[in-house]
Short mmCIF file of C-alpha atoms and ligand atoms in Angstrom, two decimals:
data_model
loop_
_atom_site.label_atom_id
_atom_site.label_comp_id
_atom_site.label_asym_id
_atom_site.label_seq_id
_atom_site.Cartn_x
_atom_site.Cartn_y
_atom_site.Cartn_z
CA GLU A 30 0.00 0.00 0.00
CA GLU A 31 1.06 3.51 -0.74
CA GLU A 32 2.14 5.59 2.19
CA THR A 33 1.36 9.26 2.10
CA VAL A 34 4.22 11.35 3.41
CA LYS A 35 3.73 15.06 3.73
CA LEU A 36 6.19 17.03 1.67
CA GLU A 37 7.72 18.75 4.64
CA SER A 38 7.78 16.10 7.30
CA PHE A 39 10.53 14.83 9.55
CA LYS A 40 9.99 11.45 7.94
CA SER A 41 10.62 12.71 4.43
CA MET A 42 14.00 13.98 5.61
CA GLY A 43 15.13 10.41 5.99
CA LEU A 44 15.68 10.55 9.74
CA THR A 45 16.31 7.29 11.57
CA SER A 46 13.54 5.77 13.63
CA PRO A 47 15.05 6.48 17.08
CA VAL A 48 15.09 10.16 16.20
CA LEU A 49 11.61 10.12 14.68
CA LYS A 50 10.36 8.39 17.79
CA ALA A 51 12.00 10.99 20.00
CA LEU A 52 10.50 13.87 18.03
CA GLU A 53 7.13 12.23 18.37
CA ASP A 54 7.63 11.92 22.14
CA MET A 55 8.47 15.61 22.21
CA GLY A 56 5.26 16.48 20.41
CA PHE A 57 7.04 17.82 17.32
CA GLU A 58 4.55 16.93 14.62
CA GLU A 59 6.13 18.78 11.77
CA PRO A 60 9.38 20.64 11.24
CA SER A 61 9.45 24.42 11.62
CA PRO A 62 10.55 26.48 8.58
CA ILE A 63 14.16 26.78 9.75
CA GLN A 64 14.25 23.04 10.41
CA VAL A 65 12.87 22.27 6.94
CA LYS A 66 15.64 24.30 5.40
CA THR A 67 18.62 23.36 7.53
CA ILE A 68 18.27 19.72 8.54
CA PRO A 69 18.70 18.29 5.01
CA LEU A 70 21.63 20.62 4.27
CA ILE A 71 23.45 19.65 7.43
CA LEU A 72 22.85 15.97 6.77
CA GLN A 73 24.41 16.48 3.33
CA GLY A 74 27.53 17.85 4.97
CA HIS A 75 27.17 21.58 4.42
CA ASP A 76 28.33 24.35 6.70
CA ILE A 77 25.45 26.62 7.62
CA ILE A 78 24.71 30.19 8.56
CA GLY A 79 21.20 30.01 9.95
CA GLN A 80 19.38 33.22 10.65
CA ALA A 81 16.05 33.15 12.41
CA GLN A 82 14.44 34.87 15.32
CA THR A 83 14.08 33.42 18.80
CA GLY A 84 11.45 30.74 19.16
CA THR A 85 11.71 29.40 15.62
CA GLY A 86 13.17 26.05 16.59
CA LYS A 87 16.86 26.50 15.93
CA THR A 88 17.90 24.03 18.60
CA ALA A 89 16.35 21.05 16.86
CA ALA A 90 17.50 22.46 13.51
CA PHE A 91 21.03 21.55 14.57
CA GLY A 92 20.20 19.04 17.32
CA VAL A 93 18.49 16.57 15.01
CA PRO A 94 21.33 16.36 12.47
CA ILE A 95 23.92 16.22 15.25
CA VAL A 96 22.28 13.10 16.65
CA GLU A 97 22.06 11.62 13.16
CA LEU A 98 25.69 12.35 12.33
CA LEU A 99 27.18 10.79 15.48
CA ASP A 100 29.09 7.56 15.38
CA HIS A 101 27.10 5.91 18.15
CA ARG A 102 29.79 3.30 18.82
CA SER A 103 32.35 5.92 19.75
CA LYS A 104 32.08 7.56 23.16
CA LYS A 105 34.40 10.39 22.19
CA VAL A 106 33.33 14.00 21.86
CA GLN A 107 32.10 14.37 18.29
CA ALA A 108 29.97 17.47 18.46
CA LEU A 109 30.57 20.74 20.28
CA VAL A 110 27.89 23.38 20.73
CA MET A 111 28.76 26.79 22.11
CA ALA A 112 26.03 28.90 23.68
CA PRO A 113 26.26 32.35 25.28
CA THR A 114 24.82 31.65 28.74
CA ARG A 115 24.64 28.86 31.27
CA GLU A 116 20.87 28.72 31.02
CA LEU A 117 21.02 28.34 27.27
CA ALA A 118 23.69 25.67 27.48
CA ILE A 119 21.48 23.73 29.88
CA GLN A 120 18.44 24.22 27.68
CA VAL A 121 20.20 23.06 24.53
CA SER A 122 21.61 20.14 26.45
CA GLU A 123 18.13 19.15 27.60
CA GLU A 124 16.72 19.32 24.09
CA ILE A 125 19.52 17.30 22.47
CA THR A 126 19.26 14.76 25.28
CA LYS A 127 15.59 14.35 24.39
CA ILE A 128 16.27 14.08 20.66
CA GLY A 129 19.01 11.53 21.32
CA ARG A 130 17.21 9.54 23.99
CA HIS A 131 16.34 6.48 21.92
CA ALA A 132 19.72 6.55 20.23
CA GLY A 133 21.43 6.53 23.64
CA VAL A 134 23.33 9.73 23.01
CA LYS A 135 25.53 11.09 25.81
CA VAL A 136 25.21 14.84 26.20
CA VAL A 137 27.21 16.87 28.71
CA PRO A 138 26.75 20.56 29.44
CA ILE A 139 29.76 22.48 30.76
CA TYR A 140 29.37 26.00 32.02
CA GLY A 141 30.80 28.41 34.53
CA GLY A 142 29.58 28.29 38.10
CA GLN A 143 29.59 24.50 38.33
CA SER A 144 32.49 22.57 39.80
CA TYR A 145 35.21 21.44 37.42
CA ASP A 146 35.38 18.06 39.13
CA ARG A 147 31.78 17.30 38.38
CA GLN A 148 32.20 18.30 34.76
CA ILE A 149 35.43 16.35 34.41
CA ARG A 150 33.74 13.24 35.79
CA ALA A 151 30.85 13.71 33.36
CA LEU A 152 33.29 14.08 30.48
CA GLU A 153 35.20 10.99 31.58
CA HIS A 154 32.01 8.97 31.59
CA GLY A 155 31.85 9.43 27.84
CA ALA A 156 30.43 12.54 26.24
CA GLN A 157 29.48 12.48 22.58
CA VAL A 158 27.96 15.93 22.48
CA VAL A 159 29.31 18.75 24.63
CA ILE A 160 27.36 21.95 25.07
CA GLY A 161 29.22 24.75 26.75
CA THR A 162 29.71 28.41 27.33
CA PRO A 163 32.87 29.62 25.56
CA GLY A 164 34.78 30.60 28.71
CA ARG A 165 34.34 27.25 30.39
CA VAL A 166 35.00 25.25 27.23
CA MET A 167 38.24 27.15 26.80
CA ASP A 168 39.24 26.46 30.41
CA HIS A 169 38.69 22.74 29.91
CA ILE A 170 40.74 22.77 26.71
CA ARG A 171 43.59 24.54 28.53
CA ARG A 172 43.45 22.11 31.45
CA GLY A 173 43.50 19.21 29.04
CA THR A 174 40.23 17.88 30.42
CA LEU A 175 38.31 18.28 27.17
CA LYS A 176 39.67 16.52 24.10
CA LEU A 177 38.31 17.76 20.84
CA ASP A 178 40.37 15.68 18.37
CA ASN A 179 37.32 13.75 17.25
CA VAL A 180 34.94 16.65 16.87
CA LYS A 181 33.33 16.72 13.45
CA VAL A 182 30.45 19.12 14.11
CA VAL A 183 30.70 22.54 15.75
CA VAL A 184 27.72 24.80 16.41
CA LEU A 185 27.77 28.43 17.45
CA ASP A 186 24.32 29.02 18.89
CA GLU A 187 23.10 32.60 19.29
CA ALA A 188 26.35 33.74 17.75
CA ASP A 189 25.37 37.42 17.85
CA GLU A 190 24.77 37.20 21.59
CA MET A 191 28.10 35.48 22.13
CA LEU A 192 29.92 38.30 20.36
CA ASP A 193 27.88 40.95 22.20
CA MET A 194 28.91 39.35 25.45
CA GLY A 195 32.58 39.62 24.53
CA PHE A 196 33.26 35.95 23.80
CA ILE A 197 34.84 36.49 20.39
CA GLU A 198 38.38 35.62 21.47
CA ASP A 199 37.29 32.55 23.38
CA VAL A 200 35.21 31.40 20.42
CA GLU A 201 38.13 31.84 18.04
CA PHE A 202 40.48 30.05 20.41
CA ILE A 203 38.09 27.12 20.53
CA LEU A 204 37.57 27.03 16.76
CA GLN A 205 41.33 26.91 16.35
CA ASN A 206 41.41 23.90 18.66
CA VAL A 207 38.99 21.67 16.79
CA PRO A 208 40.00 19.67 13.72
CA THR A 209 39.63 21.61 10.46
CA GLU A 210 37.95 18.59 8.90
CA ARG A 211 34.59 19.37 10.40
CA GLN A 212 31.21 20.87 9.73
CA THR A 213 30.52 24.26 11.28
CA MET A 214 27.11 25.76 11.88
CA LEU A 215 26.41 29.25 13.03
CA PHE A 216 22.97 30.27 14.25
CA SER A 217 22.06 33.82 15.00
CA ALA A 218 19.02 36.07 15.13
CA THR A 219 21.00 38.76 13.35
CA VAL A 220 24.07 38.65 11.12
CA PRO A 221 26.08 41.82 11.75
CA ASP A 222 29.51 42.35 10.15
CA ALA A 223 31.36 40.72 12.99
CA ILE A 224 29.42 37.51 12.42
CA SER A 225 30.02 37.59 8.67
CA ARG A 226 33.72 38.02 9.35
CA LEU A 227 33.75 35.10 11.76
CA ALA A 228 31.90 33.00 9.20
CA ARG A 229 34.33 33.87 6.43
CA LYS A 230 37.21 32.87 8.63
CA TYR A 231 35.88 29.61 10.03
CA LEU A 232 33.11 28.27 7.80
CA ARG A 233 33.61 26.55 4.45
CA HIS A 234 31.29 27.58 1.63
CA PRO A 235 28.42 27.96 4.06
CA GLU A 236 24.83 27.78 2.90
CA HIS A 237 22.89 30.82 4.08
CA VAL A 238 19.53 29.91 5.44
CA SER A 239 17.23 32.57 6.70
CA ILE A 240 13.61 32.82 7.55
CA SER A 241 12.22 35.86 5.81
CA PRO A 242 11.34 38.86 7.96
CA GLU A 243 7.60 38.41 7.43
CA ARG A 244 7.91 35.09 9.12
CA LEU A 245 9.96 36.56 11.94
CA THR A 246 7.19 38.51 13.54
CA VAL A 247 5.19 36.30 15.75
CA PRO A 248 1.62 37.01 14.66
CA LYS A 249 -0.11 35.62 17.68
CA ILE A 250 1.55 38.07 20.04
CA GLU A 251 -0.62 41.00 20.94
CA GLN A 252 1.63 44.03 21.39
CA VAL A 253 0.36 46.89 23.53
CA TYR A 254 1.78 49.82 25.45
CA TYR A 255 0.79 52.01 28.35
CA GLU A 256 2.05 55.52 28.83
CA VAL A 257 3.26 55.97 32.41
CA ARG A 258 5.42 58.23 34.50
CA GLU A 259 8.25 56.74 36.50
CA HIS A 260 6.50 57.22 39.88
CA GLU A 261 3.35 55.51 38.56
CA LYS A 262 5.11 52.47 37.21
CA LEU A 263 4.75 50.03 40.10
CA ASP A 264 1.12 50.80 40.92
CA GLY A 265 0.30 50.92 37.25
CA LEU A 266 1.95 47.58 36.70
CA SER A 267 0.08 45.90 39.52
CA ARG A 268 -3.22 47.18 38.12
CA ILE A 269 -2.26 45.93 34.67
CA LEU A 270 -1.41 42.53 36.12
CA ASP A 271 -4.80 42.35 37.82
CA MET A 272 -6.71 43.58 34.77
CA GLU A 273 -4.94 41.16 32.49
CA GLY A 274 -5.29 38.26 34.87
CA ALA A 275 -1.63 37.65 34.05
CA GLU A 276 -0.61 34.14 35.02
CA ARG A 277 2.84 33.29 33.80
CA THR A 278 4.56 36.56 33.29
CA ILE A 279 8.11 37.62 32.64
CA ILE A 280 8.90 41.24 33.45
CA PHE A 281 12.02 42.90 32.13
CA CYS A 282 13.91 45.69 33.83
CA ARG A 283 17.00 47.50 32.70
CA THR A 284 19.28 46.81 35.64
CA LYS A 285 19.79 44.19 38.35
CA LYS A 286 18.98 46.79 40.99
CA ARG A 287 15.65 47.57 39.33
CA VAL A 288 14.93 43.86 39.01
CA ASP A 289 15.45 43.37 42.75
CA GLU A 290 13.44 46.44 43.66
CA LEU A 291 10.54 45.50 41.43
CA ALA A 292 10.46 41.89 42.63
CA GLU A 293 10.35 43.16 46.23
CA GLY A 294 7.69 45.73 45.40
CA LEU A 295 5.53 43.06 43.81
CA GLN A 296 6.05 40.63 46.69
CA ALA A 297 5.02 43.36 49.11
CA ARG A 298 1.81 43.72 47.11
CA GLY A 299 1.07 40.03 47.38
CA TYR A 300 2.30 38.74 44.01
CA SER A 301 4.40 35.62 43.78
CA ALA A 302 7.27 37.23 41.98
CA GLU A 303 10.92 36.26 41.91
CA ALA A 304 14.00 37.99 40.58
CA ILE A 305 16.56 36.45 38.24
CA HIS A 306 19.82 38.12 37.25
CA GLY A 307 23.53 37.62 37.06
CA ASP A 308 24.24 38.22 40.75
CA LEU A 309 22.50 34.99 41.71
CA ASN A 310 24.70 31.94 41.69
CA GLN A 311 23.88 29.03 39.44
CA VAL A 312 22.07 27.04 42.10
CA GLN A 313 19.89 30.01 42.97
CA ARG A 314 19.12 30.73 39.34
CA ASN A 315 18.16 27.14 38.65
CA ARG A 316 15.89 27.17 41.67
CA VAL A 317 14.15 30.36 40.64
CA LEU A 318 13.67 29.02 37.12
CA LYS A 319 12.36 25.72 38.35
CA ARG A 320 9.79 27.38 40.59
CA PHE A 321 8.65 29.55 37.71
CA LYS A 322 8.48 26.63 35.29
CA GLU A 323 6.46 24.63 37.79
CA GLY A 324 4.11 27.54 38.41
CA VAL A 325 5.10 27.93 42.07
CA SER A 326 5.90 31.53 41.26
CA GLU A 327 3.84 33.34 38.66
CA ILE A 328 6.09 36.24 37.85
CA LEU A 329 9.72 36.22 36.87
CA VAL A 330 11.44 39.60 37.02
CA ALA A 331 14.55 39.50 34.87
CA THR A 332 17.40 41.35 33.28
CA ASP A 333 17.91 40.79 29.57
CA VAL A 334 21.06 38.77 30.07
CA ALA A 335 19.44 36.41 32.57
CA ALA A 336 16.49 35.77 30.29
CA ARG A 337 18.40 35.39 27.06
CA GLY A 338 17.07 32.53 25.02
CA LEU A 339 15.29 30.91 27.94
CA ASP A 340 12.68 28.53 26.71
CA ILE A 341 9.83 28.58 29.17
CA ASP A 342 6.53 27.25 27.96
CA ASN A 343 3.17 28.94 28.13
CA VAL A 344 4.28 32.36 29.16
CA THR A 345 1.10 34.40 28.88
CA HIS A 346 2.59 37.86 29.27
CA VAL A 347 5.89 39.57 28.70
CA ILE A 348 6.11 43.00 30.25
CA ASN A 349 8.72 45.58 29.45
CA TYR A 350 8.75 47.47 32.72
CA ASP A 351 11.61 49.44 31.23
CA LEU A 352 11.60 49.97 27.49
CA SER A 353 14.35 47.89 25.92
CA GLN A 354 17.42 49.76 24.81
CA ASP A 355 17.10 48.63 21.22
CA THR A 356 14.68 46.95 18.88
CA GLU A 357 16.54 43.68 18.82
CA THR A 358 16.28 43.38 22.56
CA TYR A 359 12.57 44.08 22.30
CA VAL A 360 12.19 41.23 19.82
CA HIS A 361 14.21 38.92 22.04
CA ARG A 362 12.11 39.82 25.06
CA ILE A 363 8.71 39.40 23.49
CA GLY A 364 9.89 36.15 21.91
CA ARG A 365 9.49 34.62 25.40
CA THR A 366 5.77 34.49 24.80
CA GLY A 367 3.79 33.19 21.85
CA ARG A 368 6.24 30.31 21.49
CA ALA A 369 5.54 27.41 19.19
CA GLY A 370 2.35 28.95 17.89
CA LYS A 371 0.78 29.77 21.23
CA SER A 372 -0.77 33.16 21.83
CA GLY A 373 0.63 35.75 24.17
CA THR A 374 0.62 39.41 25.09
CA ALA A 375 3.58 41.75 25.14
CA ILE A 376 3.08 44.88 27.23
CA THR A 377 5.42 47.83 27.27
CA LEU A 378 5.46 50.68 29.75
CA VAL A 379 6.56 53.83 28.00
CA LEU A 380 7.69 57.05 29.64
CA PRO A 381 6.77 60.30 27.84
CA LYS A 382 10.42 60.86 26.94
CA GLU A 383 10.62 57.43 25.33
CA PHE A 384 7.99 58.00 22.65
CA ARG A 385 10.44 58.78 19.91
CA GLN A 386 12.22 55.52 20.59
CA LEU A 387 8.93 53.62 20.57
CA ARG A 388 7.98 55.07 17.18
CA GLN A 389 11.37 54.18 15.75
CA MET A 390 11.01 50.66 16.98
CA GLU A 391 7.56 50.35 15.45
CA LYS A 392 8.95 51.55 12.14
CA LEU A 393 11.74 49.01 12.15
CA LEU A 394 9.41 46.18 13.03
CA HIS A 395 6.54 47.28 10.81
CA VAL A 396 4.14 46.95 13.70
CA ARG A 397 2.04 49.40 15.60
CA LEU A 398 1.69 48.80 19.31
CA GLN A 399 -1.83 49.29 20.54
CA ARG A 400 -2.17 52.11 23.07
CA ARG A 401 -4.12 51.32 26.20
CA PRO A 402 -5.08 53.72 29.00
CA LEU A 403 -3.65 52.79 32.37
CA PRO A 404 -6.36 51.06 34.38
CA THR A 405 -7.66 53.02 37.34
CA GLN A 406 -8.24 51.55 40.78
CA GLU A 407 -11.94 51.43 39.94
CA ASP A 408 -11.29 49.42 36.75
CA VAL A 409 -9.50 46.81 38.78
CA ALA A 410 -11.97 46.69 41.66
CA GLU A 411 -14.86 45.85 39.35
P1 LIG B 27 15.15 29.12 19.09
O1 LIG B 27 16.44 28.47 19.44
O2 LIG B 27 15.00 29.40 17.64
O3 LIG B 27 14.86 30.31 19.95
P2 LIG B 27 13.97 26.78 20.26
O4 LIG B 27 14.80 25.77 19.60
O5 LIG B 27 14.31 27.11 21.68
O6 LIG B 27 13.96 28.13 19.41
O7 LIG B 27 12.44 26.35 20.10
C1 LIG B 27 11.38 27.08 20.66
C2 LIG B 27 10.30 26.17 21.20
O8 LIG B 27 9.64 25.49 20.13
C3 LIG B 27 10.83 25.08 22.11
O9 LIG B 27 9.91 24.88 23.15
C4 LIG B 27 10.89 23.86 21.23
O10 LIG B 27 10.80 22.68 21.99
C5 LIG B 27 9.68 24.08 20.33
N1 LIG B 27 9.82 23.48 19.00
C6 LIG B 27 10.91 23.51 18.21
N2 LIG B 27 10.68 22.88 17.06
C7 LIG B 27 9.41 22.42 17.11
C8 LIG B 27 8.58 21.65 16.22
N3 LIG B 27 9.03 21.25 15.03
N4 LIG B 27 7.33 21.37 16.62
C9 LIG B 27 6.88 21.79 17.83
N5 LIG B 27 7.60 22.50 18.72
C10 LIG B 27 8.85 22.82 18.37
MG1 LIG B 28 18.00 29.00 20.54
#
């Protein structure tokens, strides 16, 4: 009997059954646009520059082919993924572990803030895929505790973020320490000059894959703004939260200090809010994230760095308590909601002096944020 295979299905890509099974377990019914474009190219051996916004499924776009390209008999490190933050490294590690589950793939994340001994033991137990932040990967190379002689696939995930965070030298050091006979993939939301330069230097005849701008905007996100003055922000925010019936909300502030102050202010008003930023140690950050993911806390107050790339499901609201410094950051922030086709609301508090910036942002994004009047106490009491 004839089997009908959809044109763009994981099956039609010729993936092995352990991987297909894993994708099914994960609830991935069909590949996202970036996955459709990149997975076959990577399987054919191409280097890739993949450009797509947050939330488009880049992790599986490289995770699936990595699992397929591994020599499952060898327990040596064959794939190295670099990610800008600890949280992202952990997240990528979790996703590749899931994709590789039925194939028995060994994935080890290595990042700063965790003991070297633990990581060394994990590496000694046989790591086929290593996911790490550049600084820590470099330290392990220098200590001789991470051997990359058998690496045949290298991925730079969120390459623009890694450069922004000052990791360029570490990244180059690492690229110079992996065999040149390899495949290199670079994924990035944006491709500024520095990324193009890096690609020219370290990629071989890369295929450029990008998801067109129209597909970048996440249509299901409702984008609104409220005009506020600084002294009204906290009360205004709490009324907005009540009006919106916000459940799982991430709120962004500009600085760590403002994150702490806002989290405290919200707690004092009876909200289950927690702060996350770079001053917390890894254990604390993981705990905060876990409580938010499990719904123990409803509101996560974050700096941009702490929230970078975090994949948290079912976030109903993203709130820009402070307007983001640039449009890209805005896109990154609101990408925390409306993930994988779910709906979400992005709310921005705008000070009178920030209007010009808001208009500029709207122009760049070809969107118009809906203006809403700040709810009054009466609105909320009803
Ligand atoms: P990006 O790296 O582009 O920001 P992620 O790889 O983190 O995006 O994916 C965003 C979310 O979408 C994750 O929760 C991921 O599990 C989910 N996802 C990715 N690909 C698919 C797919 N093909 N079907 C369903 N969900 C997917
Ligand atoms: Mg990603």
